[in-house]
PDB file of C-alpha atoms in Angstrom:
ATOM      1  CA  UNK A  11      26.247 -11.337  10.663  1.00  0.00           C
ATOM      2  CA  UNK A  12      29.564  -9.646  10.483  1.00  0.00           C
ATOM      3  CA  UNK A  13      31.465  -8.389  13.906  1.00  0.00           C
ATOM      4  CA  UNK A  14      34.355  -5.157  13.151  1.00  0.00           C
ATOM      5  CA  UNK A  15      37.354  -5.127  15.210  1.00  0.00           C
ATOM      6  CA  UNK A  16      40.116  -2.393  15.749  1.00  0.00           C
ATOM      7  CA  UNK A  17      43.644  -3.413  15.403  1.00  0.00           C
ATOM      8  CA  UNK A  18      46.362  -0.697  16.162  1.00  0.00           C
ATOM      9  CA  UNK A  19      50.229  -0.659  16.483  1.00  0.00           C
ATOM     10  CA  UNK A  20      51.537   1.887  18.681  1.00  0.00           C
ATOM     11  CA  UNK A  21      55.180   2.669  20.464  1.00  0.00           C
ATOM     12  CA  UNK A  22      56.447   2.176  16.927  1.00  0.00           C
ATOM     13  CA  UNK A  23      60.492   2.784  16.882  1.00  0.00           C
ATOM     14  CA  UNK A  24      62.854   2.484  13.985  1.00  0.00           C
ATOM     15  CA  UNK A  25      66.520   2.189  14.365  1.00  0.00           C
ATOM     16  CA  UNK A  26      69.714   2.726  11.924  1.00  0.00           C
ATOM     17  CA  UNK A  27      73.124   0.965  12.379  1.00  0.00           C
ATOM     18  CA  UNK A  28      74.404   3.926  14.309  1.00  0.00           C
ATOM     19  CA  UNK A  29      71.273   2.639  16.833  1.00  0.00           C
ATOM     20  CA  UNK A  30      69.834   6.231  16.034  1.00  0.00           C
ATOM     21  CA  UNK A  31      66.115   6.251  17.169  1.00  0.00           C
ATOM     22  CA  UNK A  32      63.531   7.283  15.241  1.00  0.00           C
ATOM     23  CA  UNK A  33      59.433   7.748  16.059  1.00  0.00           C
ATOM     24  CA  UNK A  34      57.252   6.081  13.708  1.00  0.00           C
ATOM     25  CA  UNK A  35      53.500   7.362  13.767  1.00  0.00           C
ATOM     26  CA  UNK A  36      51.254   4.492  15.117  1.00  0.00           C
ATOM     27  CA  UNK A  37      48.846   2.509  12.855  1.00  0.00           C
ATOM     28  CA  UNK A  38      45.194   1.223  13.019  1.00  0.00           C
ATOM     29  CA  UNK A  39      42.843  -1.140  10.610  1.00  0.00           C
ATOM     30  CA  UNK A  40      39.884  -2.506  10.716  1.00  0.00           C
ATOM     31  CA  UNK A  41      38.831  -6.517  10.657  1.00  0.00           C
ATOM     32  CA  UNK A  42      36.163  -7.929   9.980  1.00  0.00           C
ATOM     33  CA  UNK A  43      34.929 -11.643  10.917  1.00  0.00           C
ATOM     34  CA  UNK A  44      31.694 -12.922   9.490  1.00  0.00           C
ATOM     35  CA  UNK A  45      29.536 -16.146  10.358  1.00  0.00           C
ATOM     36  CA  UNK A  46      29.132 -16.672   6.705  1.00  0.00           C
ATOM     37  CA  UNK A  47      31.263 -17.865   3.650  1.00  0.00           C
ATOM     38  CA  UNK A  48      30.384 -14.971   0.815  1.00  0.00           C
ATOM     39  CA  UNK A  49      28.892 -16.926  -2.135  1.00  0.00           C
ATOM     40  CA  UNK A  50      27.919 -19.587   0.003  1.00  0.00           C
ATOM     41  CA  UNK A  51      23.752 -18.917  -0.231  1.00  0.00           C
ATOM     42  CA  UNK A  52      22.756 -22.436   0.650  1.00  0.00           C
ATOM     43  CA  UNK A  53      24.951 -22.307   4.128  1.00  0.00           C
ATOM     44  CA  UNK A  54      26.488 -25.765   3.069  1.00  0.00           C
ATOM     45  CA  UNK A  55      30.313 -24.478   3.933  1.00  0.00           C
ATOM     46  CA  UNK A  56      31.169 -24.366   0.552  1.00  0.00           C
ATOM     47  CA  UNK A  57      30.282 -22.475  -2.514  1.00  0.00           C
ATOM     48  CA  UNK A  58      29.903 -24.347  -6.051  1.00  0.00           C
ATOM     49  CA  UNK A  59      27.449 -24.609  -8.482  1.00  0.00           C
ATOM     50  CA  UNK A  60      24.451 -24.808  -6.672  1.00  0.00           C
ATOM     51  CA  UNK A  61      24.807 -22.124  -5.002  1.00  0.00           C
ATOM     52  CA  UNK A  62      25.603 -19.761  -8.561  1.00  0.00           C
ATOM     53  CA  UNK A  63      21.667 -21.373  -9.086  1.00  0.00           C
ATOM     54  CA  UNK A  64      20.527 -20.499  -6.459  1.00  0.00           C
ATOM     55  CA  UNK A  65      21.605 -16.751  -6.475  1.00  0.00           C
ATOM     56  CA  UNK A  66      20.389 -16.831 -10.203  1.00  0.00           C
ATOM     57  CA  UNK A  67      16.520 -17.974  -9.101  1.00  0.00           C
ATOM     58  CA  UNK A  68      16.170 -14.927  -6.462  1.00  0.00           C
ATOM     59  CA  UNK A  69      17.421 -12.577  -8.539  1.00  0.00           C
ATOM     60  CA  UNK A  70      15.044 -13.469 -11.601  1.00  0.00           C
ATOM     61  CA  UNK A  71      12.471 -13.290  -8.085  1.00  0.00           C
ATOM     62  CA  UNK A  72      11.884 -16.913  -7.155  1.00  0.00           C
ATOM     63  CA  UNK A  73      12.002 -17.335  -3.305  1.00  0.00           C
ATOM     64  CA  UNK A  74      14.047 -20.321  -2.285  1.00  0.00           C
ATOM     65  CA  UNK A  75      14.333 -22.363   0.531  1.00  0.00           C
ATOM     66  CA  UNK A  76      17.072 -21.577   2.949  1.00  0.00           C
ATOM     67  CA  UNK A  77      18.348 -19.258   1.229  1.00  0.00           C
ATOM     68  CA  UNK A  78      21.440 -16.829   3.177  1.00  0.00           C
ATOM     69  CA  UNK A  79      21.046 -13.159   1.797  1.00  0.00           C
ATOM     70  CA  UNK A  80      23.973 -11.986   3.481  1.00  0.00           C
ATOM     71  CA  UNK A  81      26.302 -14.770   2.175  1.00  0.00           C
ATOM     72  CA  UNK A  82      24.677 -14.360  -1.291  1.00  0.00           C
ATOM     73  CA  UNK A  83      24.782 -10.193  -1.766  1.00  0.00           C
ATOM     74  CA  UNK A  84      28.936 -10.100  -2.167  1.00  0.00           C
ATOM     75  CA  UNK A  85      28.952  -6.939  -3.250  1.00  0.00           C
ATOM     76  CA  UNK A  86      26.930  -5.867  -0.049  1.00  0.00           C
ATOM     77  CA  UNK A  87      24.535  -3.250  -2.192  1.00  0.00           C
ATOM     78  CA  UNK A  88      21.105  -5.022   0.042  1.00  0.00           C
ATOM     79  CA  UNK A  89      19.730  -6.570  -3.528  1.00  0.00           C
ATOM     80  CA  UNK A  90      20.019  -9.737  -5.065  1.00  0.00           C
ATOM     81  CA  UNK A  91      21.046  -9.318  -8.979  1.00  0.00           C
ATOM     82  CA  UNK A  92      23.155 -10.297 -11.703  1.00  0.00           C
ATOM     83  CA  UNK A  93      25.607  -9.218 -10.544  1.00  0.00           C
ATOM     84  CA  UNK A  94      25.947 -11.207  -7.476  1.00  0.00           C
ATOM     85  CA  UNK A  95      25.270 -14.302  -9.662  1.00  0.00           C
ATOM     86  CA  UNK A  96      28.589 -13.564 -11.616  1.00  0.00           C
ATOM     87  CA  UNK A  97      30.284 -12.902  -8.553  1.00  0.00           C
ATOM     88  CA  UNK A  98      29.568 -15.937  -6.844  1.00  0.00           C
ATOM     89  CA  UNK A  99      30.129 -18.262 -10.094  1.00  0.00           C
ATOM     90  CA  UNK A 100      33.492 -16.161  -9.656  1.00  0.00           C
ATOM     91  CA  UNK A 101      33.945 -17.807  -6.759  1.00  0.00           C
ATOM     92  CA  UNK A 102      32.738 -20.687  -6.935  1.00  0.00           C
ATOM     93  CA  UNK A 103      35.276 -21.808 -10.104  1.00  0.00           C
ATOM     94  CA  UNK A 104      38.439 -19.933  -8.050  1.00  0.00           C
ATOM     95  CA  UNK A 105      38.348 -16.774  -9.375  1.00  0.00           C
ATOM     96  CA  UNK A 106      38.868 -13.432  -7.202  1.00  0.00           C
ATOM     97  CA  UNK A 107      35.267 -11.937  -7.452  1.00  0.00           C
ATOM     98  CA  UNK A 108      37.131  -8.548  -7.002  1.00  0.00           C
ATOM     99  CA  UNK A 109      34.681  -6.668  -5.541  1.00  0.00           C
ATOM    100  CA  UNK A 110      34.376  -3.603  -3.469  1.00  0.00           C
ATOM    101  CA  UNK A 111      32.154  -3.313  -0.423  1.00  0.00           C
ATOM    102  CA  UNK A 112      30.116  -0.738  -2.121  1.00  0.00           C
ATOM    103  CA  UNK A 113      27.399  -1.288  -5.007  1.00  0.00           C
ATOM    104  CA  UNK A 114      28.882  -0.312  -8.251  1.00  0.00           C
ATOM    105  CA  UNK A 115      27.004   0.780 -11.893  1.00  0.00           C
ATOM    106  CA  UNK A 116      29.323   0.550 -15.160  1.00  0.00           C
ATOM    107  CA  UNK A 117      28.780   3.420 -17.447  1.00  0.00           C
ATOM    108  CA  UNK A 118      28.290   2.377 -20.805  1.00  0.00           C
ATOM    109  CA  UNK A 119      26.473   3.313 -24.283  1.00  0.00           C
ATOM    110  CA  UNK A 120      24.890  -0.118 -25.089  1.00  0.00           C
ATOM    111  CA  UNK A 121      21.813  -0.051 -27.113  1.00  0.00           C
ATOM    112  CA  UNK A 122      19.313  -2.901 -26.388  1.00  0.00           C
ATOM    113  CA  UNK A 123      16.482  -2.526 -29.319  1.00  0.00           C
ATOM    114  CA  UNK A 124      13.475  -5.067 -30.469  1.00  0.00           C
ATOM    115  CA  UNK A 125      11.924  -4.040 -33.873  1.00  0.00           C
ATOM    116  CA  UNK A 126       8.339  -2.972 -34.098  1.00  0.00           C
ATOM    117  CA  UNK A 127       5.970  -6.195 -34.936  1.00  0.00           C
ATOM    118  CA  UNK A 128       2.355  -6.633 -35.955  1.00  0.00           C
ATOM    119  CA  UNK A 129       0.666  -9.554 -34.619  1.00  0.00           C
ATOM    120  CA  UNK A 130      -2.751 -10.728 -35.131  1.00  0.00           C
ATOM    121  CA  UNK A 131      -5.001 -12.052 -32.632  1.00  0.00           C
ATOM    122  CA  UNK A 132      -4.613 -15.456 -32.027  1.00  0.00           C
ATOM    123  CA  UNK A 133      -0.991 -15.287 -33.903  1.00  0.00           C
ATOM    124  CA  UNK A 134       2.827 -16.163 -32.722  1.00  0.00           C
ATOM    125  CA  UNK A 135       5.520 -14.568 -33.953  1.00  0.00           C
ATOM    126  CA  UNK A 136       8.904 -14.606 -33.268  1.00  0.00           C
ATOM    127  CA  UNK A 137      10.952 -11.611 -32.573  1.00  0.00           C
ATOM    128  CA  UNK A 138      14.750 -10.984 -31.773  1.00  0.00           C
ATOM    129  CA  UNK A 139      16.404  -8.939 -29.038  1.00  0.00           C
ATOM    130  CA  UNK A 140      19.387  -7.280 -30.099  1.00  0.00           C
ATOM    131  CA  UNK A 141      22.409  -5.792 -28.289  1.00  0.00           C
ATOM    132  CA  UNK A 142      25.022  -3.678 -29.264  1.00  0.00           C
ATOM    133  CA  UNK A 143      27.728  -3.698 -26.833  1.00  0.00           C
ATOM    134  CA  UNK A 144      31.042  -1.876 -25.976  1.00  0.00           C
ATOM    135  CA  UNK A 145      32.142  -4.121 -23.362  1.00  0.00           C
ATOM    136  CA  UNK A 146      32.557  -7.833 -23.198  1.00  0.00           C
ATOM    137  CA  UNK A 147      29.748  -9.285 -21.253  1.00  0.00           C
ATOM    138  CA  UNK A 148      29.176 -12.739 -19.478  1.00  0.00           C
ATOM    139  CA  UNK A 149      25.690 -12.456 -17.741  1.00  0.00           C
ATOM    140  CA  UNK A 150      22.415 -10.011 -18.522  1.00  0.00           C
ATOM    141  CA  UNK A 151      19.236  -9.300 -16.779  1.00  0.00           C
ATOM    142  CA  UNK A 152      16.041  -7.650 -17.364  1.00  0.00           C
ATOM    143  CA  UNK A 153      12.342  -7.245 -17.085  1.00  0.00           C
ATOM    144  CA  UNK A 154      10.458  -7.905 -19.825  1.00  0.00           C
ATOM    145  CA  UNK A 155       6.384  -5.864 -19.611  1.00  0.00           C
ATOM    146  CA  UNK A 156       3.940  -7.328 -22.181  1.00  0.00           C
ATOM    147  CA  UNK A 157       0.332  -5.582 -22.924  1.00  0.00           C
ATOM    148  CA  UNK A 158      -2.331  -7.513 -21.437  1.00  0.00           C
ATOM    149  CA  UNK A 159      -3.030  -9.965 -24.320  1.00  0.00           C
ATOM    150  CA  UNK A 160       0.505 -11.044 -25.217  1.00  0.00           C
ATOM    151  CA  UNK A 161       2.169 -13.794 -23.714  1.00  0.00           C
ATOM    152  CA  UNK A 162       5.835 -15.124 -23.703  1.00  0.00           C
ATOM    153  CA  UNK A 163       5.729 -18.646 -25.095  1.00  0.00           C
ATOM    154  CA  UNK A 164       9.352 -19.258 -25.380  1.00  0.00           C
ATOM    155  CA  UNK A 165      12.378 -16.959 -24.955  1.00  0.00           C
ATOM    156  CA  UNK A 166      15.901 -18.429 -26.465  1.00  0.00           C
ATOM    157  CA  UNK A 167      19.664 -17.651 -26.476  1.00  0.00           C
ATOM    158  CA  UNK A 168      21.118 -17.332 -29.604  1.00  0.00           C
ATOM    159  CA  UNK A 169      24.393 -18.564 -31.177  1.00  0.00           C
ATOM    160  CA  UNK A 170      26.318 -15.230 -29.139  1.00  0.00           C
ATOM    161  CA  UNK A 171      25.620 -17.044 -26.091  1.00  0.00           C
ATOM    162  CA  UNK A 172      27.897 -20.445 -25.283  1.00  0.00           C
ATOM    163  CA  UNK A 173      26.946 -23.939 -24.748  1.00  0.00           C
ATOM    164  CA  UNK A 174      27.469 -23.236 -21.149  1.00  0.00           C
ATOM    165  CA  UNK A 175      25.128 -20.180 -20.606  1.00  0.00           C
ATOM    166  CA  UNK A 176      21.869 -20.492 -19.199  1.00  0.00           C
ATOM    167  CA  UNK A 177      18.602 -18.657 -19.833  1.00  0.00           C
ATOM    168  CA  UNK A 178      16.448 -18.332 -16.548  1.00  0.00           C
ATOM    169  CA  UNK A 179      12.982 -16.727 -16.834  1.00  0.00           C
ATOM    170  CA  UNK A 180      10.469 -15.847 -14.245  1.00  0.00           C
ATOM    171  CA  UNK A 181       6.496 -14.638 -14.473  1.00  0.00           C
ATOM    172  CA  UNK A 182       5.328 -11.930 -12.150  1.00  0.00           C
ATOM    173  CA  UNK A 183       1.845 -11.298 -10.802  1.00  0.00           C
ATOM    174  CA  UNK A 184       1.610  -7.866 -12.927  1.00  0.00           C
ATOM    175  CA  UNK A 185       2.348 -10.127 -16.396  1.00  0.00           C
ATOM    176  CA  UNK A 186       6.056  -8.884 -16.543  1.00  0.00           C
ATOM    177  CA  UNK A 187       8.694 -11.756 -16.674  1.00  0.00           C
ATOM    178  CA  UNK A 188      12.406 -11.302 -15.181  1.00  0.00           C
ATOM    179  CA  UNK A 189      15.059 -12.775 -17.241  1.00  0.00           C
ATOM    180  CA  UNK A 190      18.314 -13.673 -16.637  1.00  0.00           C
ATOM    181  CA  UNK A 191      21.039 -15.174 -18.731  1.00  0.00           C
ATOM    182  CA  UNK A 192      24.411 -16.392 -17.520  1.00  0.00           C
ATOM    183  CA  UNK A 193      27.442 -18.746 -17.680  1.00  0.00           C
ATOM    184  CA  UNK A 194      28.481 -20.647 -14.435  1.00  0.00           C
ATOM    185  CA  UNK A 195      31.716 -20.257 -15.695  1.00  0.00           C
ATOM    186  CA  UNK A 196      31.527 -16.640 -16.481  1.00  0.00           C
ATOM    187  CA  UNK A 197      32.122 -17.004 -20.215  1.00  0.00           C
ATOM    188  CA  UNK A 198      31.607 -13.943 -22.503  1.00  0.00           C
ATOM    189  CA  UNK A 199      28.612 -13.827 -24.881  1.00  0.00           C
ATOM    190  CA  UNK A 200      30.672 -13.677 -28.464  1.00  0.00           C
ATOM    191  CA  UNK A 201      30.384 -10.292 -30.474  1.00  0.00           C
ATOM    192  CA  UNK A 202      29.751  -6.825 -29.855  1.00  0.00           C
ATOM    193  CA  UNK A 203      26.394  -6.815 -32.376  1.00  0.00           C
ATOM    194  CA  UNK A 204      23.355  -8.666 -33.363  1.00  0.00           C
ATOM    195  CA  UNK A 205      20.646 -10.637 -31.657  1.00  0.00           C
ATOM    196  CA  UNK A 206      21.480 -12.166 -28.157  1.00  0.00           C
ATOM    197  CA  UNK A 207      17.693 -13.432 -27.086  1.00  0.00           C
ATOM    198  CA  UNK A 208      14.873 -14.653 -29.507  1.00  0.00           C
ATOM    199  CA  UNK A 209      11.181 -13.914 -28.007  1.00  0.00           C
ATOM    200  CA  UNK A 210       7.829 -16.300 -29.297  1.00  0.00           C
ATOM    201  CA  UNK A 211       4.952 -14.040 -28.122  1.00  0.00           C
ATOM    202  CA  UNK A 212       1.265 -14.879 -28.842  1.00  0.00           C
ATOM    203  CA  UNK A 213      -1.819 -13.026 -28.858  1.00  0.00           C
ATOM    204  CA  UNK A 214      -4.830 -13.931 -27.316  1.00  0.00           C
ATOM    205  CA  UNK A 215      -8.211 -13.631 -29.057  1.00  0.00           C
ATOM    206  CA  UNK A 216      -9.254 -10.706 -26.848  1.00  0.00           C
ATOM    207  CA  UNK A 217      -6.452  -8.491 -26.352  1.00  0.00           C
ATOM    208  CA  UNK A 218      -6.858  -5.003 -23.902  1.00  0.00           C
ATOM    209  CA  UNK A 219      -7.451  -2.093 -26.446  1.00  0.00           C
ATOM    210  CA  UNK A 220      -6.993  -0.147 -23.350  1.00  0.00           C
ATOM    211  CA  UNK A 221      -3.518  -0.949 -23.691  1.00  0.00           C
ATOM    212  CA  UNK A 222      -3.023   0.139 -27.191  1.00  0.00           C
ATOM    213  CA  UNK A 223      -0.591   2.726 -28.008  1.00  0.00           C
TER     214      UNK A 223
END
């Protein structure tokens, strides 16, 4: 937990060389001590790469072992995401993770689009995710929701991502999988166009018609 403390400076005088006095309104901050490192989600005293995996699996909604919330939400919003992952790997490689204490949501006009695809039951077929973005980027995350019927078999980077980024994926009870991709070393995806993840999907024999658009 974290513990605030007031610190104040009062009976503040100023002097010039003619030993002329002069009042100087008195000051106050705030400190604040915490019984936690901030990236530091395994509570080993340190923050490194481990713990930049470990930050990834919750937010992609994996529940670790001893795993420290507090230490591991650095921007202090109450949720585990993405961007708490970058933020940590910030750390964890020296950076200044530069964060405020309060959440914050980048405005944008990125456009994430999959084309339309006809699959057959009992097919697989490939498909790409494409992003057009504004910004430089190093990490994304979403939720992918599949019609009963289709299943993710495989989801890929492509060549925007770096040798170093990672591609974490996770399965929840409803069918929808979390993904999350990311660099430990907070490298950029390359380009501001084009595919970033390929999806295999396959459909089963009996797929819901209830589902159908």
């Amino acid at each position: 937990g974290s513990q605030l403390y007031r610190v104040t400076f009062d009976n503040v005088v100023m002097s010039d060389v003619k030993g002329v006095r002069y009042a100087v309104a008195p000051a106050a901050t705030i400190i604040s001590t915490t019984s936690f490192m901030p990236g530091d989600a395994n509570n080993d005293h340190k923050v490194d790469v481990a713990d930049v995996l470990l930050v990834a699996n919750k937010a992609i909604g994996n529940n670790p072992a001893n795993f420290a919330f507090e230490a591991a939400d650095v921007n202090k919003d109450k949720k585990i995401d993405v961007a708490d992952v970058i933020l940590v790997a910030n750390i964890a490689i020296g950076k200044d993770p530069n964060t405020a204490s309060a959440p914050r949501m980048g405005n944008c006009a990125d456009v994430m689009a999959i084309k339309d695809l006809t699959i057959n039951a009992g097919e697989e077929k490939t498909i790409e995710v494409t992003l057009d973005n504004a910004f430089a980027f190093s990490a994304l995350q979403m939720t992918l929701n599949l019609p009963r019927g289709i299943e993710l078999k495989k989801a890929r980077l492509t060549s925007r991502a770096s040798d170093e980024h990672s591609l974490l994926t996770h399965t929840n009870m409803d069918g929808s999988v979390n993904m999350l991709a990311f660099a430990a070393s907070t490298q950029n995806f390359m380009g501001n166009n084009g595919a970033v993840i390929t999806l295999t999907l396959k459909a089963s024999e009996e797929m819901a018609r209830e589902d159908s658009l």
